[in-house]
Coordinates of C-alpha atoms (C1' of nucleotides) in Angstrom, one line a residue:
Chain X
X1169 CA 0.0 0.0 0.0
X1170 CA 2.6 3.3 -1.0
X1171 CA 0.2 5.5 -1.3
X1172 CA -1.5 6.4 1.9
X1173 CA -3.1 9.5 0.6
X1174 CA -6.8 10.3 -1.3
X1175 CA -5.1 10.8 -4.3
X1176 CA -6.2 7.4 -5.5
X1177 CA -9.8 7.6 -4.2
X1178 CA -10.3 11.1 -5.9
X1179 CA -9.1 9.4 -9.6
X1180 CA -10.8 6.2 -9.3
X1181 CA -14.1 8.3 -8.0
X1182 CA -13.9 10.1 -11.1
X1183 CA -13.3 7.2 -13.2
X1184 CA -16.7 5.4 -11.8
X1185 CA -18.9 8.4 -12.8
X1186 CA -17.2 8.4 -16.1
X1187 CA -14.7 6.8 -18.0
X1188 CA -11.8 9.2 -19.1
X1189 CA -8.3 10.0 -20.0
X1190 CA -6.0 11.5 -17.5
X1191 CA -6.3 14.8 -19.6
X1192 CA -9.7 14.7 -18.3
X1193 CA -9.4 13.5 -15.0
X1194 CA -7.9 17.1 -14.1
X1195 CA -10.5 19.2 -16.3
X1196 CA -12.7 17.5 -14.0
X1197 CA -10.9 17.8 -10.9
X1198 CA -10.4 21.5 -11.0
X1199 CA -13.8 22.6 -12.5
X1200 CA -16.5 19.8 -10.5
X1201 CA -14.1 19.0 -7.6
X1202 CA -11.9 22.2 -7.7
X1203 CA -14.8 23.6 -4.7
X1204 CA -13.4 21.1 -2.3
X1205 CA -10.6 19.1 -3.8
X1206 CA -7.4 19.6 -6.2
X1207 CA -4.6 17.4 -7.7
X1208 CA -2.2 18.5 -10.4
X1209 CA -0.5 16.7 -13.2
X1210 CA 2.4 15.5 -11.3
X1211 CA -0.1 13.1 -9.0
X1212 CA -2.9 12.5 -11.8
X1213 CA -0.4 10.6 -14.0
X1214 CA 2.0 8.9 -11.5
X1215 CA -1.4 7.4 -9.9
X1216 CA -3.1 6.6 -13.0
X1217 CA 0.2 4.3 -13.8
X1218 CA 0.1 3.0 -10.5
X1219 CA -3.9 1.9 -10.6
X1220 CA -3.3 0.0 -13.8
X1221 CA -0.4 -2.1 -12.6
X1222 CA -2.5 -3.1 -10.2
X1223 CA -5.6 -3.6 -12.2
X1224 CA -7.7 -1.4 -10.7
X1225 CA -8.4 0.4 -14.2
X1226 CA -8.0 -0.2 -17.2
X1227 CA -7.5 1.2 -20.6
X1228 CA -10.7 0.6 -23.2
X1229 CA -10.3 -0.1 -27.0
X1230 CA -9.9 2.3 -29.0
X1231 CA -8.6 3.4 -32.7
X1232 CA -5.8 5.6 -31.2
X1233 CA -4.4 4.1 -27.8
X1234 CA -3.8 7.7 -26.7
X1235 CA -6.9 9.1 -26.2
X1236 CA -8.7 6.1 -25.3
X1237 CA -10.1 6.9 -21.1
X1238 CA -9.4 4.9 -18.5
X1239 CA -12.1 3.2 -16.6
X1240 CA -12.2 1.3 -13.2
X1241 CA -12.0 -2.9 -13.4
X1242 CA -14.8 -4.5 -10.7
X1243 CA -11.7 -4.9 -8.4
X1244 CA -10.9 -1.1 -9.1
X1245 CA -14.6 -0.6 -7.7
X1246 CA -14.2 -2.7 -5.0
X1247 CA -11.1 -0.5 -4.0
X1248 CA -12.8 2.3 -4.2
X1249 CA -15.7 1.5 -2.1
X1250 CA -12.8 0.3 0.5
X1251 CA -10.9 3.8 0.4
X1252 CA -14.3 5.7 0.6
X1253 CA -15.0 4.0 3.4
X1254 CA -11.9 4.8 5.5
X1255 CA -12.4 7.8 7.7
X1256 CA -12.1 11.3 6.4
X1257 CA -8.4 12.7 6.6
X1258 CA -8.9 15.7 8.1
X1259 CA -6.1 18.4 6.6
X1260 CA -4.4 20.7 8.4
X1261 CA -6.1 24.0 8.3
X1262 CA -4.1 26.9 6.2
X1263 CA -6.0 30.2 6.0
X1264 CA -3.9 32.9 5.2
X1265 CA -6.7 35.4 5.3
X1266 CA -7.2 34.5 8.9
X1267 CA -4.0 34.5 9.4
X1268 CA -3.3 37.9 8.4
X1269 CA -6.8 38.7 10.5
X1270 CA -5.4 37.7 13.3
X1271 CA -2.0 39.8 13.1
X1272 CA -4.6 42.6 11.8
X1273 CA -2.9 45.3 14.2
X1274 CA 0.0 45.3 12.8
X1275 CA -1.0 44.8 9.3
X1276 CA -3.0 48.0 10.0
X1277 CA -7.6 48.6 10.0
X1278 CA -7.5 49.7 5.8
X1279 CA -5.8 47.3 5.0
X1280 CA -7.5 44.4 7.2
X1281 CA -10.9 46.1 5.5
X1282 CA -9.3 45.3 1.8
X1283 CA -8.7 41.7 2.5
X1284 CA -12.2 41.3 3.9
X1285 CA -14.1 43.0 1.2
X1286 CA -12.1 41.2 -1.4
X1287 CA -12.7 37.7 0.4
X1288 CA -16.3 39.1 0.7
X1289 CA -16.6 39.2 -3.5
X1290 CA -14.8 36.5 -3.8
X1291 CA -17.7 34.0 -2.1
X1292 CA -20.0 36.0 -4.2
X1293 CA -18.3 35.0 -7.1
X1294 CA -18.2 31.5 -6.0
X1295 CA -21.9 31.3 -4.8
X1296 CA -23.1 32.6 -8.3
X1297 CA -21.3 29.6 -9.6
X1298 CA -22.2 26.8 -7.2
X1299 CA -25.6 27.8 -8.0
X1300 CA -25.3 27.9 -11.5
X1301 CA -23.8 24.3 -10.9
X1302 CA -26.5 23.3 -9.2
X1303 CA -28.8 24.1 -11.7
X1304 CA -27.0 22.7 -14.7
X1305 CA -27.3 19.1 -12.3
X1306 CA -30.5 18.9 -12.1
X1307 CA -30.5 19.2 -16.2
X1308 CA -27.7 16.5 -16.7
X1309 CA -29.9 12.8 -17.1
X1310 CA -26.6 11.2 -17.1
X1311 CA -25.6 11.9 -13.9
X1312 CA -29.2 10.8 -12.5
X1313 CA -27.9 8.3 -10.1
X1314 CA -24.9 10.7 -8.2
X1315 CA -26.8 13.6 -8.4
X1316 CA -28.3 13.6 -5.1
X1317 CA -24.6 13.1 -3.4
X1318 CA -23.2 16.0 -6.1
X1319 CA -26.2 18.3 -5.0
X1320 CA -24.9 17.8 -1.0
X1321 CA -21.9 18.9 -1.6
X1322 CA -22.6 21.5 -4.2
X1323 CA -24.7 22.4 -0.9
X1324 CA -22.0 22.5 1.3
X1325 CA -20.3 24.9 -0.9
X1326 CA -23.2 27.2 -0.7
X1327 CA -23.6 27.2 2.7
X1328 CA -19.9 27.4 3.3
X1329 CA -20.2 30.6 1.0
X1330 CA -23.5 32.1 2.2
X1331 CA -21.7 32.3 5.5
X1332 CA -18.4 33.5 4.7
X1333 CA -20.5 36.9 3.5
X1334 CA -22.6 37.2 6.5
X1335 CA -19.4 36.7 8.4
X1336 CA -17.4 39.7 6.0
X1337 CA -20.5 42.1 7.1
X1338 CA -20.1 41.2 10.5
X1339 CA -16.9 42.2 10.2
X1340 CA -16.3 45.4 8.9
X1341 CA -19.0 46.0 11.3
X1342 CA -16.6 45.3 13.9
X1343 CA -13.6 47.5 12.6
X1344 CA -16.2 50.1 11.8
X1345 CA -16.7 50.3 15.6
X1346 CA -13.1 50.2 16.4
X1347 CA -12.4 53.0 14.4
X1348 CA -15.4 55.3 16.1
X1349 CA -13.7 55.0 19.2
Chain A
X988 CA 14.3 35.0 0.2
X989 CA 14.7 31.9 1.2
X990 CA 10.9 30.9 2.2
X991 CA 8.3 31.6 0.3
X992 CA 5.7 29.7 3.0
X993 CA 4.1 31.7 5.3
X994 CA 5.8 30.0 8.1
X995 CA 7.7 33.2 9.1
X996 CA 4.9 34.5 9.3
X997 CA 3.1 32.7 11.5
X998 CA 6.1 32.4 13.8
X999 CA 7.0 36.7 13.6
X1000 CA 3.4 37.2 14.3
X1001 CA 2.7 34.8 17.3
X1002 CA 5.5 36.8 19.0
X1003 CA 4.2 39.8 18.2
X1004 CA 1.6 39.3 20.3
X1005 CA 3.8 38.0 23.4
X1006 CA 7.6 37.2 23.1
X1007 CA 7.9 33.5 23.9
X1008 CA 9.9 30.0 23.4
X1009 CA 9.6 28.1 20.6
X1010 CA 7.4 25.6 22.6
X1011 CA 5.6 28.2 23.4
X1012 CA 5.2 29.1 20.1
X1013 CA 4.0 25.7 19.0
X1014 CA 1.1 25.3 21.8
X1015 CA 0.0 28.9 20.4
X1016 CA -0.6 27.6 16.9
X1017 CA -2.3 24.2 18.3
X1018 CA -4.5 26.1 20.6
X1019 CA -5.3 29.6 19.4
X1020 CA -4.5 29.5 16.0
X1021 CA -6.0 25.9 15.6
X1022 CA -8.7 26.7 14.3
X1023 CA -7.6 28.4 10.7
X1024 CA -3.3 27.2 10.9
X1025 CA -1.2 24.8 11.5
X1026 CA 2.3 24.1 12.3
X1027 CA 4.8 21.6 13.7
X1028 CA 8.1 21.1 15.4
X1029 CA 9.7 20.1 12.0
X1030 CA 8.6 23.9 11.0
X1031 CA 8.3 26.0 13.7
X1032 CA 12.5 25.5 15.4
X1033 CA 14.4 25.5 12.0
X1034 CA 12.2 28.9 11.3
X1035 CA 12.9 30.8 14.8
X1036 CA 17.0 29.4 14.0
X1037 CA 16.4 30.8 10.4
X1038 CA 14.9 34.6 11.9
X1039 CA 17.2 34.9 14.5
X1040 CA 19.9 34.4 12.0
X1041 CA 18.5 37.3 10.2
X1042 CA 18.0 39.4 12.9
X1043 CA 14.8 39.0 12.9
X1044 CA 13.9 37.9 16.4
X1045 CA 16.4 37.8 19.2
X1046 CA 16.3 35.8 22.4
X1047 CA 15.6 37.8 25.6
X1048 CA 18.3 37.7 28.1
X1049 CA 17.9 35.3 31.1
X1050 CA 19.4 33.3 34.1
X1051 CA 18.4 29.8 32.2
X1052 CA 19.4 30.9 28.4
X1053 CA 17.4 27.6 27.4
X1054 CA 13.9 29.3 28.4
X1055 CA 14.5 32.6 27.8
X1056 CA 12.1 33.7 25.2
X1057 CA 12.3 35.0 21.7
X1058 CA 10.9 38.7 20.9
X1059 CA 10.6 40.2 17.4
X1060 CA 13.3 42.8 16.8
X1061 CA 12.2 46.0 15.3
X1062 CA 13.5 44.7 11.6
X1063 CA 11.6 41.6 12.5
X1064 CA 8.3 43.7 12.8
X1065 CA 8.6 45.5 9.5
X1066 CA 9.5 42.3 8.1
X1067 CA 6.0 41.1 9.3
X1068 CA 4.0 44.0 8.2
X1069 CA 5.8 43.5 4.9
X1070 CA 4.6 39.6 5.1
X1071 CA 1.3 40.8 6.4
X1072 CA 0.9 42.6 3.0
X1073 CA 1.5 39.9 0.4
X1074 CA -1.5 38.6 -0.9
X1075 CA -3.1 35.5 1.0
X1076 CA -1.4 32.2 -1.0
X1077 CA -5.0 30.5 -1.4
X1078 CA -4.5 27.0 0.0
X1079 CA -5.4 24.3 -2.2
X1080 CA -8.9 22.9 -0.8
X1081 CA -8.5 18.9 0.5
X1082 CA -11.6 17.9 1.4
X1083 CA -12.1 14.2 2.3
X1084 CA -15.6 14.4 3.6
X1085 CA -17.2 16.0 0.7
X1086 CA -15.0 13.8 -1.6
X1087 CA -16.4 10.6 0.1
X1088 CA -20.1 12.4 -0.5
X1089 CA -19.2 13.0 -3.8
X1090 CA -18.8 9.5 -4.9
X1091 CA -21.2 8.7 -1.9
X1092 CA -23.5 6.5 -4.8
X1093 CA -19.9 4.0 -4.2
X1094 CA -20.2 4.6 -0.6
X1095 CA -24.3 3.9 0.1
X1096 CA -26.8 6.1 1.9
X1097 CA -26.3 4.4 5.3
X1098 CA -22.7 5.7 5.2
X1099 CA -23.0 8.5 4.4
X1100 CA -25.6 9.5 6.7
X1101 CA -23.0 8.6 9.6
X1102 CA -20.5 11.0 7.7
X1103 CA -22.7 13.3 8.1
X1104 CA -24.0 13.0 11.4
X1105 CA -20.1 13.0 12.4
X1106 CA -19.4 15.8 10.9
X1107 CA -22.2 18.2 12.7
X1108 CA -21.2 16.8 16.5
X1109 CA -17.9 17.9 15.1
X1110 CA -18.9 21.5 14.0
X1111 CA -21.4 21.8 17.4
X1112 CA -17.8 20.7 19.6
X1113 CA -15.8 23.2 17.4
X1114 CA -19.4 26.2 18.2
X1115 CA -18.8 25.8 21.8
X1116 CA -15.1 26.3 21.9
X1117 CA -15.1 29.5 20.0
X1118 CA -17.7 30.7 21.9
X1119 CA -15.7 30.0 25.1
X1120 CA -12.9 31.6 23.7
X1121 CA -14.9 34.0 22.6
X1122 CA -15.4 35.5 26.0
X1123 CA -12.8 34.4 27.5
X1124 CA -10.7 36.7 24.9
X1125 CA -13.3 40.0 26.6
X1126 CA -11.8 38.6 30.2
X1127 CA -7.9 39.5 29.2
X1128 CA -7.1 42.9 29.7
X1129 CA -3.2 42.0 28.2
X1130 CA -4.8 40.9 24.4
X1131 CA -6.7 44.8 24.6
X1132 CA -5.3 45.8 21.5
X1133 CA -5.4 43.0 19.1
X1134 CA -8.6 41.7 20.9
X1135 CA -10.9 42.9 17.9
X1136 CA -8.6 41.2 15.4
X1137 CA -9.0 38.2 17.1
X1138 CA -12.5 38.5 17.5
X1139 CA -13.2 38.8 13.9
X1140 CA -11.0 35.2 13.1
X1141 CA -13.5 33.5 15.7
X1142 CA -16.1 35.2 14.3
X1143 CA -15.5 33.7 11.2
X1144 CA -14.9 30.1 12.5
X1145 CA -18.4 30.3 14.6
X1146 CA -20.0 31.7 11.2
X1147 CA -17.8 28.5 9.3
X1148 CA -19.2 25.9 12.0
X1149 CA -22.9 27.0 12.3
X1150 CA -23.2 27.0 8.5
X1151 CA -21.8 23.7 8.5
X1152 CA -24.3 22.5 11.3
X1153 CA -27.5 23.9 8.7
X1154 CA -25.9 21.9 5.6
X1155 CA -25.7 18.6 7.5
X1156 CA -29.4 19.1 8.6
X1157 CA -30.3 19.8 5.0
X1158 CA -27.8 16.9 3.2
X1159 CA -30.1 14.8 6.2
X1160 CA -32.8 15.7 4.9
X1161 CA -31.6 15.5 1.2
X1162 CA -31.2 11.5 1.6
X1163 CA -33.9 10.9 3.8
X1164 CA -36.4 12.0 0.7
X1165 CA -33.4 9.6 -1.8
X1166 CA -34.2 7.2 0.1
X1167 CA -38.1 7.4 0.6
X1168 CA -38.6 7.6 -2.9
Chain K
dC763 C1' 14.8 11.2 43.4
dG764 C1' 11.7 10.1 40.0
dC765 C1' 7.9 11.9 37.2
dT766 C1' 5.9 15.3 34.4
dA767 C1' 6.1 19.1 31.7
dC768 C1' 9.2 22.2 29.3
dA769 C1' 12.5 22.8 25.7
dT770 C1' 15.3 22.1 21.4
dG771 C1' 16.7 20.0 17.5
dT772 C1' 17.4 16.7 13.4
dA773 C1' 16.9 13.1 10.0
dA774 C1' 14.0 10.4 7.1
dG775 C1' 10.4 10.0 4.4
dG776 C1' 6.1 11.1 2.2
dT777 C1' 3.4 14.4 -0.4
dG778 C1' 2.5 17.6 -3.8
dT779 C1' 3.6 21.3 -7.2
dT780 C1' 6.0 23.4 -11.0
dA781 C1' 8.5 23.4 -14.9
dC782 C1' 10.0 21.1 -18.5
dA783 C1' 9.9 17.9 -22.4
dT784 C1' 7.4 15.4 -25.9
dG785 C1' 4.2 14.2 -29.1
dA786 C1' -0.8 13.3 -31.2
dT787 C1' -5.2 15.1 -32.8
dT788 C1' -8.2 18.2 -34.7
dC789 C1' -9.8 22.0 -37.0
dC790 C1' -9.4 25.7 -40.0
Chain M
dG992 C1' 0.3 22.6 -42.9
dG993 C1' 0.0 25.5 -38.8
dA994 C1' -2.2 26.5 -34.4
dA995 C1' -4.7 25.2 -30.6
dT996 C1' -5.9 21.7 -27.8
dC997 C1' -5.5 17.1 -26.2
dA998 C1' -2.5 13.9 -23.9
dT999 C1' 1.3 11.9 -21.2
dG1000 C1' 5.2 11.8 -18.5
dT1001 C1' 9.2 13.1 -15.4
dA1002 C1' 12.6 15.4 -12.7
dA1003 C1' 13.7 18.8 -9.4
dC1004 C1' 12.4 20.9 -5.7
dA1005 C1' 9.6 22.8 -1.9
dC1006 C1' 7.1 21.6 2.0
dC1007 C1' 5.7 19.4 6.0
dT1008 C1' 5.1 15.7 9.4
dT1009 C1' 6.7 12.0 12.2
dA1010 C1' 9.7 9.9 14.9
dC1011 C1' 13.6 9.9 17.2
dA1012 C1' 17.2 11.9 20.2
dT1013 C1' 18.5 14.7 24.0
dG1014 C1' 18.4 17.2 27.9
dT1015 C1' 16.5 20.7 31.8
dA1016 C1' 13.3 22.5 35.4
dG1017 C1' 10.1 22.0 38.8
dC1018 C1' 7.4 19.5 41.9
dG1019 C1' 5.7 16.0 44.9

DNA sequence: CGCTACATGTAAGGTGTTACATGATTCC
DNA sequence: GGAATCATGTAACACCTTACATGTAGCG
């Protein structure tokens, strides 16, 4: 067992909703996934290897061997449903936006403002699109059977981002105050 | 520029508040800054060695030399404002319960209600700390000037946790109609 | 005087990203 | 046939954690 991370789990996840190349596998790890999970290049390929010397995918026919997508073998299922079920990882927490939050009297109230109102429109941004997302799901009959586990976490998303704006008003409600007194 | 991590950071800032050893430094991170960063031994003694090389820090003087703590010299504290000021590296998102829910069709309803269900005692745990700290923070005269900055980082955790508490009740309630139908 | 907490540091190993290198396919 | 996109792979490097190794201070 070398690899002890989710790396695996994320790629052979993907591979079950769809069969696809590698190419593909990140598209669709930074545009679905990218909300709550992210893997470059250097870990897609490398594992992608690794899960077909063990027979966990597999390549299907194709005219040109290149393009052709990978999808999962039954035991490549079976893995899956094994790795899923191990216990959430949890992953150290890196905010740098808190972080600089936290040192904010040094770093100075305008500037502390700035960060806020820019993390403010950026989980506007990101709502808009979760909720574009959601709608373009409920439109998608391919993706019938996962879409009420994509919808919870396209909800978690929302939520996640819903509060991160009331929390923005809050506060430069708060530094508003400290600068009145 | 040796470090492009926001290690330094972290370090410079924690002793900004309160000059202190690096042991001291590394309960800080666990305890108070817990909630939004992270960092370990491995990290946190080559960087203090790495500052006070640099002038950045210097240790205070003492009878026992070995717990004497470090304070931020004044080039250490323009150095932190100037690391205060760099844009906040986003963190790449690793999320292992909403990748399990993701695939959760792999996974079955049964688990994934128990994800769940784990996940919001977690976040109601994670409410009442920050509460506590919350008021315990308006109880320490010595914090009086970056008390509001540290207000608004567990504001935003208590805003981060309650919103995750409303999505698990809504994901509930999402399966329970998957399943009745 | 032994136990616990305080305090520092390093070495090994795993993880993950970036940059580079290479070529195929498709579309105009 | 040239450009953009698709597709694969790797090597170097940055980052970070864990485990180990070592010793001190204070307290009962």
């Amino acid at each position: 067992m070398p690899t002890h991370s989710q790396t695996q789990t994320a790629v052979l996840g993907a591979l079950s909703i769809r069969p696809m190349t590698g190419y593909a596998v990140r598209e669709n790890v930074q545009n679905v996934l990218g909300h709550f999970w992210s893997e470059s290049f250097g870990q897609i390929y490398p594992t992608l290897a690794e899960l077909e010397r063990e027979g966990l995918v597999e390549r299907q026919r194709s005219e040109h061997p290149r393009s052709s997508p990978f999808a999962p073998t039954a035991e490549g299922l079976t893995r899956l449903r094994e790795l899923l079920s191990e216990p959430p990882q949890p992953s150290r927490p890196r905010n740098g936006l808190l972080l600089r939050l936290f040192f904010g009297r040094q770093l100075g109230v305008e500037a502390c403002r700035q960060l806020i109102t820019d993390a403010r429109a950026q989980a506007e941004t990101q709502l808009a699109q979760l909720v574009a997302e959601r709608e373009q799901l409920t439109r998608d009959a391919s993706l019938r059977d996962a879409a009420p586990y994509i919808l919870i976490t396209i909800l978690a998303g929302e939520y996640g981002a819903r509060a991160s704006i009331a929390w923005a008003d809050d506060a430069l409600a708060t530094l508003d105050e400290l600068v009145a007194s």
